[in-house]
Amino acid sequence: MKLKDQIRFVRQNMKKNKTRLFMTVLATAMGCSFLIVLASVGFGLQKSIVDKIVGDRLVTAIDIYGIEAHDSIERQLGLSQIEYLRSVDHVKAVTYRNQVRQQLSPSLDGSAVNSQGAVNVDFAAETKAGFALSAGTLPKADDEVVIGYHIRIPPGTKPNEEPPAADEWLGKTINLEVSQTQTDGSERKTTIPVKIVGVAEKPSREWRIDTNIYIGNGLIAKIEDFTQTQWGEQRIVPDKKNPEGYEPPGLQDPRFYNGVQVIADGANRVKGIGEVIRKQGYFIHSIADELEQVNLVFLIMKIGLVFVGTIAVLIASIGIYNTMTMAVTERAQDIGIMKAIGAHPSAIRRIFLLESAMIGILGALIGTVVAYVVSFAVNAGLPLVVQGFMNEKVPEGFRFSWIPAYLAALAALISLAVALLSGSRPARRATRVDVLRALRRDL
Amino acid sequence: MMIELIQVNHQFAIGKKGKERVVPVLHHIDLHVKKGEIVAIVGRSGSGKSTLLNLISGYIRPTSGTIRVAEQDVTGLSEGDWANFRLAHLGFIFQSFQLIPSMTAFENAELPLVLKGIALSERKKRVMELLEQMGVAEYAGHYPGELSGGQQQRVSIARSLMLNPPIVLADEPTGSLDTDNERQLLALIRELNRDLGITFVLITHDDQVAATAHRTVTLKDGYLLNAYGKGAEYSYEA
Ligand SMILES: Nc1ncnc2c1ncn2[C@@H]1O[C@H](COP(=O)(O)OP(=O)(O)OP(=O)(O)O)[C@@H](O)[C@H]1O
Ligand SMILES: [Mg+2]
C-alpha cells in the first residue's frame, strides 16, 4: 500500500470527527508549547548570563600570563614562547598587546586627541583572530593605525554619552610625537604622522572606554628605531634626585610580550589546547574554563525543564490514546471489510499510526508557533513588569526566554514520539479486528 | 486442482475460557474443485456451509486437515500471509455486499488495487473499465447509501474482480437481490466463468443458483453428502 493512499485514508478518517480531532490536536499543541516555553527559560537565562560573563572576550581565546620559571624575568613570554604557541595544533593565531611606553601626545588638526596611549599589536595575527572593527579596515601599510571607539569623546564628557562617530576621522592624519632623552640629558624629538584607516568596535561592556591607538609592528619598529629602546621607553639620566637613573632594555636585549592570547580555531578546541600548553608550564586562563561550570549547571537545569515539560505532552497523549481508540472502534466495520478482501495487518497498523503521528505533528507545529509568540511576549513584557513592580532595570539585551531551532525540533520529536507511543496500542487493536464479526456487523 | 480440502474437521469453542464447550461443525470434509468449475454448496441452515467457505477464505482455521488453494498449502499460513494470498488469488462476493459506507463506489471498487500499491493513474482506468462492464460507471461518485441493492452488488463484484483473481467465493450472493437482479448476476457468473475461466464456489439456498453450477454438493449436519454428486463426472476441458 502506497504512503500517499495511507495519507488519503487518514485524511478521510480525520474529516469524520473534526471537533474531536481539533480538541486532541489542541491538547497536544498546548503540551508541546508548554514544553518549549518552559525549556526556553533555561536557554534564555543561560544565553543572557553567559553573554554577560563572556562580554567582549572571545570564547576561543586563551589568556597566557607567563611560564613556570624560578625568577620573575624568566616567567615572561619571549619570542620563542610566542613561536611555540603558534605551532600548537588548532591554534589559529597568537596575539599580543604591548603598551607603547611613552605618551606620544597624539594630535589631530592641531588639537590633542583623547587617547590613553598607543598599543602595539600584530595586525597579521589580529586579522586571523578577527579583530572587530566598527568602521574602516585593518592597516596594510606601516603608517596606518586603528583608533579606539571612544577616542573622539572630548575629555570630561559624561560616561553615558554616545561618542561622536569615530568613523568621521577615517582617512585623517594623527601626529605622534616621539621623544627620547639622550645620555647627555638633552631631549630629541620627532613627529610621525599616521593615517587612521579603521575604528575598533565598541566594547560590549558599557563601562569600558577604548581610547587606544592600535599600531602595527612596522610603526613600533620606527618608534624604537628613534628611541633605541624596547617599546619606545624613555631613559632617565642620573641626576641629584635620582642618582641611579634608568636605562630601559635596548633593542638587543631579550624582548617580552604582554597581553598574549592564543586564539583557537574553534570553541571546542580550547580545552585541548589548554591542556597541551598547561603541560608545557604555561599559566593560562580561558573564558571556556569558567563557562564549563556555568554551562553544566544550565545543562542540568534545561534537562530538568524539558523533563517537566514532557510530562505535559504525556498528559496530552491520554487524549490521543482516547481519540485513536474511539477511531478504531468506530471504524472496526471498515477495517474488517478491508481485511476480508486482503488488507495486510501491518498496512492497517500503519494507517492508524500515521493518524496519531499526524495529530502529534500538527500539535507540535501549532505548539511551536504558539511557543514563539509566548516567548516573544515574555521577553517584551517581563522587563516592563520588573521595572513596574521592583523599580529595577533589566539589563539591555537580557532575554528570559530563547527558543533555539533545536529546542523546537526536540519538542516536535518528543511530541511525535509520544503520539506514536499512545497510538501504538489502538493501532495494534485495529489489526486484531475479527473479520467474521465485522462482516456480520457484530462489533 | 483449484481447491482441495482433505479430511478437514472444524469445531468452535464457545463459552468462557476454562469452561469452554466444543461445538463440532464440520466432519471429515473432502472436497475437490477443479479449475474453471462452478460449484454450489447447498444444505439446510446451520449445516456448516458458511463455515466451510470461511475456511477456504482463511477467515478461520481448521481444527484439523489440509486445505490447498491454487496449488498452495494454505493450512498454516500466518494472518499476514493469508492477507497477501487473499489479495492475489481470491475474489469475494457477499450477501450484504460489504461496501465501506464512507467511500464512494469508485473508492470501494479500487480498494484491492490500493492495497496492492498500484498508482492512481493506472487504477482509474481499470476501475472505470470494470464499473463500465458492470453497468454502474455512472454511479462511480455515489456512496453505497445512495445505491440500490443491485447496484451495490455490481460495485462489489467489480471490486472482487479488480485484480483478476482465479477464484471467486460467494456466500449467498443473490440472497439480498430481487429475481431480476438475481437472473442478471447468474448470467454474469456464467459469463465470467466462460470468458475468463474463473472458478466459482457459491453457497445458496436457491435452486436457480444451484442450477447455474456445474456441480452441487450438499452439507448435512457438517457432513459432505455428495461430494461427487450431480455433475461429478463433469470435467472442465480448456
Ligand atoms: N463463531 C461461531 N461460534 C460458535 N458456533 C458457530 C460459530 N459460527 C457458526 N457456528 C455454528 O456452526 C454451525 C454452522 O454454521 P454456519 O454459519 O456455517 O451455517 P450455514 O450453513 O451457513 O447456515 P445458513 O444457511 O443459515 O447461513 C451452526 O450451528 C452455528 O451455530
Ligand atoms: Mg451461512
PDB file of N, CA, C and O in Angstrom, chain A residues 244-284:
ATOM      1  N   GLU A 244      70.627  56.989  40.437  1.00  0.00           N
ATOM      2  CA  GLU A 244      70.864  55.782  39.642  1.00  0.00           C
ATOM      3  C   GLU A 244      70.401  55.917  38.205  1.00  0.00           C
ATOM      4  O   GLU A 244      70.963  55.304  37.308  1.00  0.00           O
ATOM      5  N   GLY A 245      69.360  56.686  38.016  1.00  0.00           N
ATOM      6  CA  GLY A 245      68.792  56.819  36.674  1.00  0.00           C
ATOM      7  C   GLY A 245      68.116  55.528  36.233  1.00  0.00           C
ATOM      8  O   GLY A 245      67.921  54.609  37.034  1.00  0.00           O
ATOM      9  N   TYR A 246      67.729  55.442  34.978  1.00  0.00           N
ATOM     10  CA  TYR A 246      67.110  54.204  34.480  1.00  0.00           C
ATOM     11  C   TYR A 246      67.436  54.032  33.008  1.00  0.00           C
ATOM     12  O   TYR A 246      67.172  54.916  32.191  1.00  0.00           O
ATOM     13  N   GLU A 247      68.033  52.898  32.719  1.00  0.00           N
ATOM     14  CA  GLU A 247      68.331  52.588  31.313  1.00  0.00           C
ATOM     15  C   GLU A 247      67.397  51.461  30.869  1.00  0.00           C
ATOM     16  O   GLU A 247      67.528  50.324  31.313  1.00  0.00           O
ATOM     17  N   PRO A 248      66.388  51.764  30.028  1.00  0.00           N
ATOM     18  CA  PRO A 248      65.437  50.731  29.604  1.00  0.00           C
ATOM     19  C   PRO A 248      66.116  49.673  28.768  1.00  0.00           C
ATOM     20  O   PRO A 248      67.194  49.911  28.227  1.00  0.00           O
ATOM     21  N   PRO A 249      65.487  48.469  28.641  1.00  0.00           N
ATOM     22  CA  PRO A 249      66.063  47.425  27.798  1.00  0.00           C
ATOM     23  C   PRO A 249      66.269  47.923  26.382  1.00  0.00           C
ATOM     24  O   PRO A 249      65.415  48.610  25.821  1.00  0.00           O
ATOM     25  N   GLY A 250      67.406  47.602  25.852  1.00  0.00           N
ATOM     26  CA  GLY A 250      67.727  48.046  24.498  1.00  0.00           C
ATOM     27  C   GLY A 250      67.196  47.078  23.457  1.00  0.00           C
ATOM     28  O   GLY A 250      66.631  46.039  23.786  1.00  0.00           O
ATOM     29  N   LEU A 251      67.432  47.441  22.223  1.00  0.00           N
ATOM     30  CA  LEU A 251      66.862  46.639  21.138  1.00  0.00           C
ATOM     31  C   LEU A 251      67.490  45.260  21.043  1.00  0.00           C
ATOM     32  O   LEU A 251      66.898  44.333  20.506  1.00  0.00           O
ATOM     33  N   GLN A 252      68.724  45.103  21.581  1.00  0.00           N
ATOM     34  CA  GLN A 252      69.379  43.790  21.518  1.00  0.00           C
ATOM     35  C   GLN A 252      68.979  42.897  22.682  1.00  0.00           C
ATOM     36  O   GLN A 252      69.202  41.688  22.643  1.00  0.00           O
ATOM     37  N   ASP A 253      68.420  43.500  23.732  1.00  0.00           N
ATOM     38  CA  ASP A 253      68.047  42.707  24.910  1.00  0.00           C
ATOM     39  C   ASP A 253      66.866  41.791  24.583  1.00  0.00           C
ATOM     40  O   ASP A 253      66.111  42.071  23.657  1.00  0.00           O
ATOM     41  N   PRO A 254      66.714  40.693  25.370  1.00  0.00           N
ATOM     42  CA  PRO A 254      65.542  39.829  25.144  1.00  0.00           C
ATOM     43  C   PRO A 254      64.250  40.624  25.336  1.00  0.00           C
ATOM     44  O   PRO A 254      64.165  41.487  26.196  1.00  0.00           O
ATOM     45  N   ARG A 255      63.298  40.275  24.496  1.00  0.00           N
ATOM     46  CA  ARG A 255      62.061  41.063  24.448  1.00  0.00           C
ATOM     47  C   ARG A 255      60.924  40.228  25.024  1.00  0.00           C
ATOM     48  O   ARG A 255      60.845  39.024  24.813  1.00  0.00           O
ATOM     49  N   PHE A 256      60.071  40.864  25.789  1.00  0.00           N
ATOM     50  CA  PHE A 256      58.920  40.146  26.374  1.00  0.00           C
ATOM     51  C   PHE A 256      57.614  40.772  25.906  1.00  0.00           C
ATOM     52  O   PHE A 256      57.535  41.966  25.678  1.00  0.00           O
ATOM     53  N   TYR A 257      56.646  39.902  25.803  1.00  0.00           N
ATOM     54  CA  TYR A 257      55.339  40.327  25.250  1.00  0.00           C
ATOM     55  C   TYR A 257      54.253  40.308  26.317  1.00  0.00           C
ATOM     56  O   TYR A 257      54.231  39.436  27.184  1.00  0.00           O
ATOM     57  N   ASN A 258      53.366  41.277  26.232  1.00  0.00           N
ATOM     58  CA  ASN A 258      52.252  41.368  27.190  1.00  0.00           C
ATOM     59  C   ASN A 258      50.926  41.057  26.508  1.00  0.00           C
ATOM     60  O   ASN A 258      50.817  41.122  25.287  1.00  0.00           O
ATOM     61  N   GLY A 259      49.962  40.791  27.329  1.00  0.00           N
ATOM     62  CA  GLY A 259      48.601  40.583  26.827  1.00  0.00           C
ATOM     63  C   GLY A 259      48.535  39.507  25.766  1.00  0.00           C
ATOM     64  O   GLY A 259      47.818  39.638  24.782  1.00  0.00           O
ATOM     65  N   VAL A 260      49.297  38.406  26.002  1.00  0.00           N
ATOM     66  CA  VAL A 260      49.344  37.364  24.975  1.00  0.00           C
ATOM     67  C   VAL A 260      48.065  36.515  25.032  1.00  0.00           C
ATOM     68  O   VAL A 260      47.625  36.099  26.108  1.00  0.00           O
ATOM     69  N   GLN A 261      47.487  36.316  23.871  1.00  0.00           N
ATOM     70  CA  GLN A 261      46.299  35.463  23.777  1.00  0.00           C
ATOM     71  C   GLN A 261      46.493  34.444  22.669  1.00  0.00           C
ATOM     72  O   GLN A 261      46.977  34.779  21.594  1.00  0.00           O
ATOM     73  N   VAL A 262      46.103  33.205  22.968  1.00  0.00           N
ATOM     74  CA  VAL A 262      46.087  32.174  21.934  1.00  0.00           C
ATOM     75  C   VAL A 262      44.649  32.063  21.448  1.00  0.00           C
ATOM     76  O   VAL A 262      43.731  31.956  22.262  1.00  0.00           O
ATOM     77  N   ILE A 263      44.462  32.123  20.148  1.00  0.00           N
ATOM     78  CA  ILE A 263      43.107  32.008  19.600  1.00  0.00           C
ATOM     79  C   ILE A 263      42.968  30.629  18.950  1.00  0.00           C
ATOM     80  O   ILE A 263      43.710  30.286  18.035  1.00  0.00           O
ATOM     81  N   ALA A 264      42.009  29.847  19.477  1.00  0.00           N
ATOM     82  CA  ALA A 264      41.783  28.501  18.934  1.00  0.00           C
ATOM     83  C   ALA A 264      40.932  28.593  17.672  1.00  0.00           C
ATOM     84  O   ALA A 264      40.210  29.568  17.478  1.00  0.00           O
ATOM     85  N   ASP A 265      41.015  27.560  16.830  1.00  0.00           N
ATOM     86  CA  ASP A 265      40.202  27.619  15.608  1.00  0.00           C
ATOM     87  C   ASP A 265      38.776  27.122  15.839  1.00  0.00           C
ATOM     88  O   ASP A 265      38.003  26.947  14.904  1.00  0.00           O
ATOM     89  N   GLY A 266      38.412  26.908  17.096  1.00  0.00           N
ATOM     90  CA  GLY A 266      37.034  26.537  17.413  1.00  0.00           C
ATOM     91  C   GLY A 266      36.880  26.488  18.916  1.00  0.00           C
ATOM     92  O   GLY A 266      37.841  26.170  19.628  1.00  0.00           O
ATOM     93  N   ALA A 267      35.687  26.796  19.414  1.00  0.00           N
ATOM     94  CA  ALA A 267      35.474  26.839  20.862  1.00  0.00           C
ATOM     95  C   ALA A 267      35.722  25.468  21.492  1.00  0.00           C
ATOM     96  O   ALA A 267      36.182  25.368  22.621  1.00  0.00           O
ATOM     97  N   ASN A 268      35.455  24.410  20.699  1.00  0.00           N
ATOM     98  CA  ASN A 268      35.632  23.068  21.254  1.00  0.00           C
ATOM     99  C   ASN A 268      37.100  22.645  21.325  1.00  0.00           C
ATOM    100  O   ASN A 268      37.427  21.623  21.879  1.00  0.00           O
ATOM    101  N   ARG A 269      37.983  23.468  20.733  1.00  0.00           N
ATOM    102  CA  ARG A 269      39.423  23.150  20.767  1.00  0.00           C
ATOM    103  C   ARG A 269      40.117  23.764  21.978  1.00  0.00           C
ATOM    104  O   ARG A 269      41.240  23.398  22.301  1.00  0.00           O
ATOM    105  N   VAL A 270      39.417  24.728  22.614  1.00  0.00           N
ATOM    106  CA  VAL A 270      40.064  25.497  23.670  1.00  0.00           C
ATOM    107  C   VAL A 270      40.583  24.574  24.775  1.00  0.00           C
ATOM    108  O   VAL A 270      41.709  24.697  25.238  1.00  0.00           O
ATOM    109  N   LYS A 271      39.742  23.628  25.166  1.00  0.00           N
ATOM    110  CA  LYS A 271      40.111  22.741  26.270  1.00  0.00           C
ATOM    111  C   LYS A 271      41.378  21.947  25.927  1.00  0.00           C
ATOM    112  O   LYS A 271      42.308  21.866  26.730  1.00  0.00           O
ATOM    113  N   GLY A 272      41.393  21.387  24.716  1.00  0.00           N
ATOM    114  CA  GLY A 272      42.533  20.578  24.294  1.00  0.00           C
ATOM    115  C   GLY A 272      43.824  21.388  24.245  1.00  0.00           C
ATOM    116  O   GLY A 272      44.857  20.959  24.770  1.00  0.00           O
ATOM    117  N   ILE A 273      43.741  22.554  23.635  1.00  0.00           N
ATOM    118  CA  ILE A 273      44.926  23.416  23.551  1.00  0.00           C
ATOM    119  C   ILE A 273      45.398  23.774  24.954  1.00  0.00           C
ATOM    120  O   ILE A 273      46.593  23.730  25.277  1.00  0.00           O
ATOM    121  N   GLY A 274      44.413  24.106  25.818  1.00  0.00           N
ATOM    122  CA  GLY A 274      44.739  24.477  27.196  1.00  0.00           C
ATOM    123  C   GLY A 274      45.519  23.375  27.888  1.00  0.00           C
ATOM    124  O   GLY A 274      46.527  23.631  28.550  1.00  0.00           O
ATOM    125  N   GLU A 275      45.075  22.124  27.699  1.00  0.00           N
ATOM    126  CA  GLU A 275      45.765  21.005  28.351  1.00  0.00           C
ATOM    127  C   GLU A 275      47.191  20.865  27.852  1.00  0.00           C
ATOM    128  O   GLU A 275      48.126  20.646  28.625  1.00  0.00           O
ATOM    129  N   VAL A 276      47.354  21.014  26.525  1.00  0.00           N
ATOM    130  CA  VAL A 276      48.684  20.851  25.932  1.00  0.00           C
ATOM    131  C   VAL A 276      49.650  21.895  26.474  1.00  0.00           C
ATOM    132  O   VAL A 276      50.750  21.578  26.949  1.00  0.00           O
ATOM    133  N   ILE A 277      49.232  23.166  26.446  1.00  0.00           N
ATOM    134  CA  ILE A 277      50.212  24.200  26.815  1.00  0.00           C
ATOM    135  C   ILE A 277      50.372  24.311  28.328  1.00  0.00           C
ATOM    136  O   ILE A 277      51.415  24.702  28.822  1.00  0.00           O
ATOM    137  N   ARG A 278      49.354  23.864  29.071  1.00  0.00           N
ATOM    138  CA  ARG A 278      49.493  23.865  30.526  1.00  0.00           C
ATOM    139  C   ARG A 278      50.585  22.873  30.924  1.00  0.00           C
ATOM    140  O   ARG A 278      51.378  23.120  31.832  1.00  0.00           O
ATOM    141  N   LYS A 279      50.639  21.763  30.206  1.00  0.00           N
ATOM    142  CA  LYS A 279      51.669  20.755  30.476  1.00  0.00           C
ATOM    143  C   LYS A 279      53.059  21.315  30.228  1.00  0.00           C
ATOM    144  O   LYS A 279      54.032  20.884  30.827  1.00  0.00           O
ATOM    145  N   GLN A 280      53.159  22.268  29.294  1.00  0.00           N
ATOM    146  CA  GLN A 280      54.445  22.887  28.983  1.00  0.00           C
ATOM    147  C   GLN A 280      54.814  23.955  30.004  1.00  0.00           C
ATOM    148  O   GLN A 280      55.814  24.637  29.843  1.00  0.00           O
ATOM    149  N   GLY A 281      53.974  24.133  31.031  1.00  0.00           N
ATOM    150  CA  GLY A 281      54.312  25.062  32.095  1.00  0.00           C
ATOM    151  C   GLY A 281      53.737  26.454  31.939  1.00  0.00           C
ATOM    152  O   GLY A 281      54.095  27.366  32.694  1.00  0.00           O
ATOM    153  N   TYR A 282      52.842  26.642  31.000  1.00  0.00           N
ATOM    154  CA  TYR A 282      52.262  27.983  30.832  1.00  0.00           C
ATOM    155  C   TYR A 282      51.174  28.234  31.851  1.00  0.00           C
ATOM    156  O   TYR A 282      50.423  27.326  32.217  1.00  0.00           O
ATOM    157  N   PHE A 283      51.115  29.481  32.336  1.00  0.00           N
ATOM    158  CA  PHE A 283      49.994  29.878  33.183  1.00  0.00           C
ATOM    159  C   PHE A 283      48.911  30.441  32.275  1.00  0.00           C
ATOM    160  O   PHE A 283      49.146  31.426  31.573  1.00  0.00           O
ATOM    161  N   ILE A 284      47.763  29.804  32.320  1.00  0.00           N
ATOM    162  CA  ILE A 284      46.748  30.231  31.361  1.00  0.00           C
ATOM    163  C   ILE A 284      45.392  30.386  32.037  1.00  0.00           C
ATOM    164  O   ILE A 284      45.162  29.892  33.144  1.00  0.00           O
TER     165      ILE A 284
END
